């Protein structure tokens, strides 16, 4: 019988961190399970995973497109007008940190103080911010708030590197009153400036490169790739192992699957003293429900025996809904299709909002026909993406069946709250105003494509457009929220232990009580560091 001290499910932004940190202890036998492929060597890593930009104009299509071989390729309901939203999540060593847009933005101090007010006092800003310093190797800023010795390399594109459209966007933002923000990871920052990115020299510095690469030589770390976790094995309320399938199906395609080879998959059981679920904010609650953990009303219709009734599993789904305003550009303006599409951005507070920096706006290029990828040598278009970075609305995850090959039912439930629609209307109008600004209009832009101008002054028409175009910012979180037992929707305590169960924790973006006002990668890595420390200290 194969047995380990610790079994970590998922090699993403948290799982790779935890496996690496736990394997620093010689007496700890660690198994890391990944549903996707593993690439142990830097040189043999596919360019879609290794190179963030500068190699291929269609590199994003190969990592985030619907045919990506490195993604789960979920589909979800976005709004009451969109039921086929693509949800690409990393299904490869490094998880989504191997396929993401590399914005390495910290959550705000207010985010973590709010977590503390929800009963998670050990996660307030003063106790969490030091971990952001621990994980980074910032090439631009030193001193207060920063570190130059951490495992994740962080840099910003200097003004001399900015594309013309990025510079014009920055100038337009400054002209409408946005403050200059040279370091968006300064806790007090707001305004427009370069985004902190984890892509030194065009390399996407994933947790595979930052963490696992330093741990692979250890004899007490085993990595099993291409293995689908079907469920967690319990003895009563105690987690004792996992049931896995190898080789794993390539990806979810509703309920249709292809296998990576003609080899018939086999099912195995592997046992461990403690299970750490780090499969992400979609797969972690999915695996729990398949294992009998969740609300009985979600499980019993699929014939799943309830081991532990936890109503919060799969609920409280949070994300950052976004829309894109788009224009044609002036004839002859050729954007470098190999340059990064996001170099600068604006973080600002919506009118009437009490939440600082609850909005994020950034420029993006797009193909002439409106696609999201630039075409070489073409007169490509230009867009401004508006994202709501602290939504009031939330969604949910349910089972489609008890078959682990079937993707769960995902409803993001965007834009059901008037406060969310109000802020997105303002962001859309702000983007159009920037496009009409002399810095963009005289140097870059021609006619507005989307939305049509006639709907901009009518709230109902604009709401309808927002409902038809909203999509994910790829920051799904909070589906197994952290909180005290008095919160009936909480799933884990402050060290990731699942309420009412033994020998099992969750450590990934799913345990966030609410989504942070930032891209989620950096905070998820911090979650990995903090839960690993708790495990090592036997907390």
PDB file of C-alpha atoms in Angstrom, residues 312-511:
ATOM      1  CA  UNK A 312     -20.797  26.683   2.055  1.00  0.00           C
ATOM      2  CA  UNK A 313     -19.040  24.247  -0.287  1.00  0.00           C
ATOM      3  CA  UNK A 314     -19.369  25.702  -3.773  1.00  0.00           C
ATOM      4  CA  UNK A 315     -21.214  28.829  -2.622  1.00  0.00           C
ATOM      5  CA  UNK A 316     -19.986  32.437  -2.420  1.00  0.00           C
ATOM      6  CA  UNK A 317     -18.270  32.233  -5.825  1.00  0.00           C
ATOM      7  CA  UNK A 318     -16.475  35.537  -6.343  1.00  0.00           C
ATOM      8  CA  UNK A 319     -14.695  36.957  -9.372  1.00  0.00           C
ATOM      9  CA  UNK A 320     -13.979  40.249 -11.123  1.00  0.00           C
ATOM     10  CA  UNK A 321     -16.470  40.716 -13.969  1.00  0.00           C
ATOM     11  CA  UNK A 322     -15.152  42.763 -16.888  1.00  0.00           C
ATOM     12  CA  UNK A 323     -16.265  44.319 -20.155  1.00  0.00           C
ATOM     13  CA  UNK A 324     -14.282  45.703 -23.086  1.00  0.00           C
ATOM     14  CA  UNK A 325     -14.811  48.944 -24.983  1.00  0.00           C
ATOM     15  CA  UNK A 326     -13.213  48.804 -28.441  1.00  0.00           C
ATOM     16  CA  UNK A 327     -12.151  51.114 -31.240  1.00  0.00           C
ATOM     17  CA  UNK A 328     -10.579  51.023 -34.671  1.00  0.00           C
ATOM     18  CA  UNK A 329      -7.143  52.607 -34.789  1.00  0.00           C
ATOM     19  CA  UNK A 330      -5.640  55.107 -37.188  1.00  0.00           C
ATOM     20  CA  UNK A 331      -4.505  53.734 -40.515  1.00  0.00           C
ATOM     21  CA  UNK A 332      -0.863  52.801 -40.405  1.00  0.00           C
ATOM     22  CA  UNK A 333      -0.681  52.362 -36.613  1.00  0.00           C
ATOM     23  CA  UNK A 334       0.975  48.968 -36.284  1.00  0.00           C
ATOM     24  CA  UNK A 335       1.034  47.510 -32.788  1.00  0.00           C
ATOM     25  CA  UNK A 336       3.865  45.130 -32.054  1.00  0.00           C
ATOM     26  CA  UNK A 337       2.040  41.820 -31.856  1.00  0.00           C
ATOM     27  CA  UNK A 338       4.883  40.325 -29.795  1.00  0.00           C
ATOM     28  CA  UNK A 339       4.692  42.951 -27.042  1.00  0.00           C
ATOM     29  CA  UNK A 340       2.700  42.352 -23.862  1.00  0.00           C
ATOM     30  CA  UNK A 341      -0.856  43.571 -24.154  1.00  0.00           C
ATOM     31  CA  UNK A 342      -1.038  44.918 -20.589  1.00  0.00           C
ATOM     32  CA  UNK A 343       1.771  47.220 -19.486  1.00  0.00           C
ATOM     33  CA  UNK A 344      -0.110  49.920 -17.562  1.00  0.00           C
ATOM     34  CA  UNK A 345      -3.408  50.160 -15.736  1.00  0.00           C
ATOM     35  CA  UNK A 346      -5.649  52.353 -13.582  1.00  0.00           C
ATOM     36  CA  UNK A 347      -6.900  51.473 -10.124  1.00  0.00           C
ATOM     37  CA  UNK A 348      -9.558  53.886  -8.910  1.00  0.00           C
ATOM     38  CA  UNK A 349     -12.554  54.174  -6.602  1.00  0.00           C
ATOM     39  CA  UNK A 350     -15.998  54.311  -8.201  1.00  0.00           C
ATOM     40  CA  UNK A 351     -18.254  57.269  -7.459  1.00  0.00           C
ATOM     41  CA  UNK A 352     -20.235  56.735  -4.271  1.00  0.00           C
ATOM     42  CA  UNK A 353     -18.271  53.624  -3.333  1.00  0.00           C
ATOM     43  CA  UNK A 354     -16.787  53.140   0.125  1.00  0.00           C
ATOM     44  CA  UNK A 355     -14.369  50.557  -1.270  1.00  0.00           C
ATOM     45  CA  UNK A 356     -11.017  52.041  -2.286  1.00  0.00           C
ATOM     46  CA  UNK A 357      -9.690  50.887  -5.659  1.00  0.00           C
ATOM     47  CA  UNK A 358     -12.778  48.810  -6.437  1.00  0.00           C
ATOM     48  CA  UNK A 359     -12.254  49.350 -10.189  1.00  0.00           C
ATOM     49  CA  UNK A 360      -9.429  48.392 -12.567  1.00  0.00           C
ATOM     50  CA  UNK A 361      -9.061  49.623 -16.151  1.00  0.00           C
ATOM     51  CA  UNK A 362      -6.333  48.691 -18.612  1.00  0.00           C
ATOM     52  CA  UNK A 363      -5.635  48.898 -22.358  1.00  0.00           C
ATOM     53  CA  UNK A 364      -5.574  45.881 -24.660  1.00  0.00           C
ATOM     54  CA  UNK A 365      -5.053  45.261 -28.371  1.00  0.00           C
ATOM     55  CA  UNK A 366      -7.354  43.146 -30.515  1.00  0.00           C
ATOM     56  CA  UNK A 367      -7.538  41.818 -34.055  1.00  0.00           C
ATOM     57  CA  UNK A 368      -9.390  43.875 -36.708  1.00  0.00           C
ATOM     58  CA  UNK A 369     -12.398  41.542 -36.665  1.00  0.00           C
ATOM     59  CA  UNK A 370     -12.759  41.983 -32.914  1.00  0.00           C
ATOM     60  CA  UNK A 371     -10.860  38.884 -31.798  1.00  0.00           C
ATOM     61  CA  UNK A 372      -8.610  39.119 -28.778  1.00  0.00           C
ATOM     62  CA  UNK A 373      -5.345  38.248 -30.504  1.00  0.00           C
ATOM     63  CA  UNK A 374      -3.255  40.606 -32.608  1.00  0.00           C
ATOM     64  CA  UNK A 375      -2.439  39.713 -36.190  1.00  0.00           C
ATOM     65  CA  UNK A 376       1.037  40.254 -37.567  1.00  0.00           C
ATOM     66  CA  UNK A 377       1.371  43.293 -39.830  1.00  0.00           C
ATOM     67  CA  UNK A 378      -2.321  44.186 -39.578  1.00  0.00           C
ATOM     68  CA  UNK A 379      -3.976  47.441 -38.556  1.00  0.00           C
ATOM     69  CA  UNK A 380      -5.161  45.913 -35.285  1.00  0.00           C
ATOM     70  CA  UNK A 381      -7.770  47.507 -33.059  1.00  0.00           C
ATOM     71  CA  UNK A 382      -7.578  48.847 -29.522  1.00  0.00           C
ATOM     72  CA  UNK A 383      -9.649  48.222 -26.422  1.00  0.00           C
ATOM     73  CA  UNK A 384     -10.019  49.351 -22.855  1.00  0.00           C
ATOM     74  CA  UNK A 385     -11.009  46.676 -20.374  1.00  0.00           C
ATOM     75  CA  UNK A 386     -13.049  47.724 -17.336  1.00  0.00           C
ATOM     76  CA  UNK A 387     -13.138  45.302 -14.407  1.00  0.00           C
ATOM     77  CA  UNK A 388     -15.139  45.462 -11.206  1.00  0.00           C
ATOM     78  CA  UNK A 389     -12.582  44.557  -8.539  1.00  0.00           C
ATOM     79  CA  UNK A 390     -14.947  44.151  -5.606  1.00  0.00           C
ATOM     80  CA  UNK A 391     -18.313  42.888  -6.784  1.00  0.00           C
ATOM     81  CA  UNK A 392     -21.307  42.675  -4.498  1.00  0.00           C
ATOM     82  CA  UNK A 393     -22.875  39.765  -6.369  1.00  0.00           C
ATOM     83  CA  UNK A 394     -21.742  36.164  -6.039  1.00  0.00           C
ATOM     84  CA  UNK A 395     -22.309  32.863  -7.811  1.00  0.00           C
ATOM     85  CA  UNK A 396     -22.240  29.163  -7.035  1.00  0.00           C
ATOM     86  CA  UNK A 397     -20.947  25.744  -8.070  1.00  0.00           C
ATOM     87  CA  UNK A 398     -23.125  22.647  -8.168  1.00  0.00           C
ATOM     88  CA  UNK A 399     -22.691  19.128  -9.515  1.00  0.00           C
ATOM     89  CA  UNK A 400     -23.908  18.111 -12.944  1.00  0.00           C
ATOM     90  CA  UNK A 401     -23.453  14.468 -11.988  1.00  0.00           C
ATOM     91  CA  UNK A 402     -21.513  12.132  -9.721  1.00  0.00           C
ATOM     92  CA  UNK A 403     -19.169  11.353 -12.610  1.00  0.00           C
ATOM     93  CA  UNK A 404     -15.781  13.009 -11.939  1.00  0.00           C
ATOM     94  CA  UNK A 405     -15.370  13.392 -15.718  1.00  0.00           C
ATOM     95  CA  UNK A 406     -18.300  15.815 -15.915  1.00  0.00           C
ATOM     96  CA  UNK A 407     -17.512  19.438 -15.261  1.00  0.00           C
ATOM     97  CA  UNK A 408     -19.456  21.045 -12.403  1.00  0.00           C
ATOM     98  CA  UNK A 409     -22.287  23.489 -13.046  1.00  0.00           C
ATOM     99  CA  UNK A 410     -20.817  26.990 -12.811  1.00  0.00           C
ATOM    100  CA  UNK A 411     -23.008  30.060 -12.395  1.00  0.00           C
ATOM    101  CA  UNK A 412     -21.005  33.255 -11.923  1.00  0.00           C
ATOM    102  CA  UNK A 413     -24.197  35.306 -11.564  1.00  0.00           C
ATOM    103  CA  UNK A 414     -22.580  38.542 -12.750  1.00  0.00           C
ATOM    104  CA  UNK A 415     -24.376  41.888 -12.668  1.00  0.00           C
ATOM    105  CA  UNK A 416     -27.468  40.921 -10.708  1.00  0.00           C
ATOM    106  CA  UNK A 417     -26.771  43.705  -8.196  1.00  0.00           C
ATOM    107  CA  UNK A 418     -27.625  47.300  -9.097  1.00  0.00           C
ATOM    108  CA  UNK A 419     -24.501  48.557  -7.318  1.00  0.00           C
ATOM    109  CA  UNK A 420     -22.382  46.353  -9.595  1.00  0.00           C
ATOM    110  CA  UNK A 421     -24.169  47.558 -12.737  1.00  0.00           C
ATOM    111  CA  UNK A 422     -23.890  51.191 -11.625  1.00  0.00           C
ATOM    112  CA  UNK A 423     -20.122  50.959 -11.205  1.00  0.00           C
ATOM    113  CA  UNK A 424     -19.704  49.131 -14.506  1.00  0.00           C
ATOM    114  CA  UNK A 425     -21.782  51.767 -16.308  1.00  0.00           C
ATOM    115  CA  UNK A 426     -19.494  54.437 -14.893  1.00  0.00           C
ATOM    116  CA  UNK A 427     -16.390  52.469 -15.910  1.00  0.00           C
ATOM    117  CA  UNK A 428     -17.693  52.011 -19.450  1.00  0.00           C
ATOM    118  CA  UNK A 429     -18.426  55.720 -19.801  1.00  0.00           C
ATOM    119  CA  UNK A 430     -15.036  56.571 -18.340  1.00  0.00           C
ATOM    120  CA  UNK A 431     -13.346  54.361 -20.933  1.00  0.00           C
ATOM    121  CA  UNK A 432     -15.237  56.068 -23.765  1.00  0.00           C
ATOM    122  CA  UNK A 433     -14.307  59.451 -22.307  1.00  0.00           C
ATOM    123  CA  UNK A 434     -10.656  58.414 -22.348  1.00  0.00           C
ATOM    124  CA  UNK A 435     -11.012  57.317 -25.968  1.00  0.00           C
ATOM    125  CA  UNK A 436     -12.370  60.755 -26.825  1.00  0.00           C
ATOM    126  CA  UNK A 437      -9.426  62.394 -25.058  1.00  0.00           C
ATOM    127  CA  UNK A 438      -6.913  64.098 -27.326  1.00  0.00           C
ATOM    128  CA  UNK A 439      -4.059  61.852 -26.211  1.00  0.00           C
ATOM    129  CA  UNK A 440      -5.788  58.752 -27.553  1.00  0.00           C
ATOM    130  CA  UNK A 441      -8.039  60.182 -30.263  1.00  0.00           C
ATOM    131  CA  UNK A 442      -5.429  62.357 -31.974  1.00  0.00           C
ATOM    132  CA  UNK A 443      -2.625  59.785 -31.808  1.00  0.00           C
ATOM    133  CA  UNK A 444      -4.241  56.366 -31.848  1.00  0.00           C
ATOM    134  CA  UNK A 445      -7.980  55.964 -32.284  1.00  0.00           C
ATOM    135  CA  UNK A 446     -10.581  56.294 -34.982  1.00  0.00           C
ATOM    136  CA  UNK A 447     -14.259  55.361 -34.521  1.00  0.00           C
ATOM    137  CA  UNK A 448     -15.788  53.636 -31.513  1.00  0.00           C
ATOM    138  CA  UNK A 449     -16.878  50.089 -32.337  1.00  0.00           C
ATOM    139  CA  UNK A 450     -18.460  48.762 -29.155  1.00  0.00           C
ATOM    140  CA  UNK A 451     -20.667  49.846 -27.456  1.00  0.00           C
ATOM    141  CA  UNK A 452     -22.550  51.994 -29.927  1.00  0.00           C
ATOM    142  CA  UNK A 453     -22.685  55.602 -28.780  1.00  0.00           C
ATOM    143  CA  UNK A 454     -26.468  55.804 -28.808  1.00  0.00           C
ATOM    144  CA  UNK A 455     -26.741  53.489 -25.789  1.00  0.00           C
ATOM    145  CA  UNK A 456     -24.214  55.256 -23.578  1.00  0.00           C
ATOM    146  CA  UNK A 457     -26.615  57.818 -22.110  1.00  0.00           C
ATOM    147  CA  UNK A 458     -29.416  55.347 -21.444  1.00  0.00           C
ATOM    148  CA  UNK A 459     -28.886  53.277 -18.294  1.00  0.00           C
ATOM    149  CA  UNK A 460     -31.259  50.508 -19.354  1.00  0.00           C
ATOM    150  CA  UNK A 461     -29.651  50.104 -22.764  1.00  0.00           C
ATOM    151  CA  UNK A 462     -26.186  50.214 -21.256  1.00  0.00           C
ATOM    152  CA  UNK A 463     -27.158  47.640 -18.614  1.00  0.00           C
ATOM    153  CA  UNK A 464     -28.359  45.354 -21.388  1.00  0.00           C
ATOM    154  CA  UNK A 465     -25.049  45.734 -23.232  1.00  0.00           C
ATOM    155  CA  UNK A 466     -23.127  45.014 -20.008  1.00  0.00           C
ATOM    156  CA  UNK A 467     -25.187  41.870 -19.391  1.00  0.00           C
ATOM    157  CA  UNK A 468     -24.463  40.692 -22.943  1.00  0.00           C
ATOM    158  CA  UNK A 469     -20.698  41.330 -22.824  1.00  0.00           C
ATOM    159  CA  UNK A 470     -19.549  40.710 -19.225  1.00  0.00           C
ATOM    160  CA  UNK A 471     -16.929  38.017 -18.828  1.00  0.00           C
ATOM    161  CA  UNK A 472     -14.505  36.679 -16.249  1.00  0.00           C
ATOM    162  CA  UNK A 473     -11.219  38.299 -15.266  1.00  0.00           C
ATOM    163  CA  UNK A 474     -10.043  34.752 -14.392  1.00  0.00           C
ATOM    164  CA  UNK A 475     -10.031  35.446 -10.643  1.00  0.00           C
ATOM    165  CA  UNK A 476     -12.519  32.888  -9.346  1.00  0.00           C
ATOM    166  CA  UNK A 477     -12.293  32.508  -5.566  1.00  0.00           C
ATOM    167  CA  UNK A 478     -14.069  32.121  -2.218  1.00  0.00           C
ATOM    168  CA  UNK A 479     -16.007  28.890  -2.900  1.00  0.00           C
ATOM    169  CA  UNK A 480     -14.838  27.240   0.357  1.00  0.00           C
ATOM    170  CA  UNK A 481     -14.642  30.335   2.486  1.00  0.00           C
ATOM    171  CA  UNK A 482     -12.567  30.678   5.619  1.00  0.00           C
ATOM    172  CA  UNK A 483     -14.422  31.646   8.761  1.00  0.00           C
ATOM    173  CA  UNK A 484     -15.488  30.683  12.287  1.00  0.00           C
ATOM    174  CA  UNK A 485     -17.984  27.935  13.061  1.00  0.00           C
ATOM    175  CA  UNK A 486     -20.554  30.633  13.849  1.00  0.00           C
ATOM    176  CA  UNK A 487     -20.604  31.446  10.120  1.00  0.00           C
ATOM    177  CA  UNK A 488     -22.782  28.678   8.715  1.00  0.00           C
ATOM    178  CA  UNK A 489     -21.403  29.264   5.205  1.00  0.00           C
ATOM    179  CA  UNK A 490     -17.752  28.917   6.222  1.00  0.00           C
ATOM    180  CA  UNK A 491     -15.910  25.737   5.250  1.00  0.00           C
ATOM    181  CA  UNK A 492     -12.435  26.026   6.793  1.00  0.00           C
ATOM    182  CA  UNK A 493     -10.786  27.626   9.808  1.00  0.00           C
ATOM    183  CA  UNK A 494      -7.831  30.014   9.733  1.00  0.00           C
ATOM    184  CA  UNK A 495      -5.278  27.274   9.066  1.00  0.00           C
ATOM    185  CA  UNK A 496      -7.331  25.665   6.316  1.00  0.00           C
ATOM    186  CA  UNK A 497      -8.771  22.760   8.330  1.00  0.00           C
ATOM    187  CA  UNK A 498     -12.243  21.754   7.138  1.00  0.00           C
ATOM    188  CA  UNK A 499     -14.875  22.156   9.837  1.00  0.00           C
ATOM    189  CA  UNK A 500     -15.922  18.848  11.363  1.00  0.00           C
ATOM    190  CA  UNK A 501     -13.390  16.700   9.516  1.00  0.00           C
ATOM    191  CA  UNK A 502      -9.957  15.344  10.396  1.00  0.00           C
ATOM    192  CA  UNK A 503      -6.658  15.193   8.509  1.00  0.00           C
ATOM    193  CA  UNK A 504      -7.760  17.423   5.636  1.00  0.00           C
ATOM    194  CA  UNK A 505      -7.174  21.062   4.767  1.00  0.00           C
ATOM    195  CA  UNK A 506      -7.814  23.390   1.850  1.00  0.00           C
ATOM    196  CA  UNK A 507      -5.179  25.860   0.702  1.00  0.00           C
ATOM    197  CA  UNK A 508      -5.967  27.833  -2.447  1.00  0.00           C
ATOM    198  CA  UNK A 509      -8.084  30.778  -3.641  1.00  0.00           C
ATOM    199  CA  UNK A 510     -11.258  28.974  -2.606  1.00  0.00           C
ATOM    200  CA  UNK A 511     -10.687  29.823   1.074  1.00  0.00           C
TER     201      UNK A 511
END
